Amino acid sequence: MKVNIEIDCTPLEARQFFGLPDVSPMQIAVMDKLQQQMLANIDKVTPEAIMQSWFSFDPKLAEKFQDLFVTMAGLGGSLGSDKKR
């Protein structure tokens, strides 16, 4: 014997029926706190701030990155010119 029961209710109604707590006030509080933290730290994720944090510990690191980019650009240029021949 096979019995199918179909219940049409909202998630809130199902939680209330099973006696589960209403967590929406907690979710709202957590989201508000998360939004406050994100807004407070938004200046730390600007490209300038990220680059400054990367290069603040070793000034020569910026030169190494620049050399790396120049080398990579040179390789890309030579590879592109080889394909055209």
Coordinates of C-alpha atoms in Angstrom, one line a residue, residues 9-84:
C9 CA 1.8 25.6 3.4
T10 CA 4.5 28.2 3.6
P11 CA 7.9 27.5 5.3
L12 CA 6.8 29.7 8.2
E13 CA 3.6 27.7 8.7
A14 CA 5.6 24.4 8.5
R15 CA 8.1 25.6 11.2
Q16 CA 5.2 26.7 13.4
F17 CA 3.4 23.4 13.0
F18 CA 6.5 21.4 14.0
G19 CA 7.2 23.8 16.9
L20 CA 10.5 25.2 15.5
P21 CA 11.5 28.6 16.7
D22 CA 11.1 31.7 14.6
V23 CA 14.6 32.6 13.6
S24 CA 13.8 35.7 11.4
P25 CA 14.7 38.2 14.1
M26 CA 18.1 36.6 14.5
Q27 CA 18.6 36.5 10.7
I28 CA 17.8 40.2 10.5
A29 CA 20.2 41.0 13.4
V30 CA 23.0 39.0 11.8
M31 CA 22.5 40.6 8.4
D32 CA 22.4 44.1 9.9
K33 CA 25.7 43.4 11.8
L34 CA 27.3 42.0 8.6
Q35 CA 26.2 45.1 6.7
Q36 CA 27.7 47.4 9.3
Q37 CA 31.0 45.5 9.2
M38 CA 31.1 45.5 5.4
L39 CA 30.5 49.2 5.3
A40 CA 33.1 49.9 8.0
N41 CA 35.7 47.9 6.1
I42 CA 34.8 49.0 2.5
D43 CA 37.9 51.3 2.3
K44 CA 40.2 48.3 2.9
V45 CA 39.2 46.6 -0.3
T46 CA 39.9 49.4 -2.8
P47 CA 42.6 48.5 -5.4
E48 CA 44.8 51.2 -3.9
A49 CA 44.6 49.8 -0.4
I50 CA 45.2 46.3 -1.6
M51 CA 48.3 47.3 -3.5
Q52 CA 49.5 49.4 -0.6
S53 CA 49.1 46.4 1.8
W54 CA 51.0 44.1 -0.7
F55 CA 53.9 46.4 -1.1
S56 CA 54.2 47.9 2.4
F57 CA 56.5 45.2 3.8
D58 CA 59.2 45.2 1.0
P59 CA 59.7 48.2 -1.2
K60 CA 61.7 46.1 -3.7
L61 CA 58.7 43.9 -4.2
A62 CA 57.1 46.5 -6.4
E63 CA 60.1 46.5 -8.6
K64 CA 60.0 42.7 -8.9
F65 CA 56.3 42.8 -9.9
Q66 CA 57.1 45.5 -12.5
D67 CA 59.9 43.4 -13.9
L68 CA 57.6 40.3 -13.9
F69 CA 55.0 42.2 -15.9
V70 CA 57.6 43.6 -18.4
T71 CA 59.0 40.1 -18.8
M72 CA 55.5 38.6 -19.4
A73 CA 54.6 41.4 -21.8
G74 CA 57.9 40.7 -23.7
L75 CA 57.1 37.0 -23.9
G76 CA 53.6 37.7 -25.1
G77 CA 54.9 40.0 -27.8
S78 CA 57.5 37.5 -29.0
L79 CA 55.0 34.7 -29.0
G80 CA 52.6 36.8 -31.0
S81 CA 55.2 37.8 -33.5
D82 CA 56.3 34.1 -34.0
K83 CA 52.7 33.2 -34.9
K84 CA 52.5 35.8 -37.6

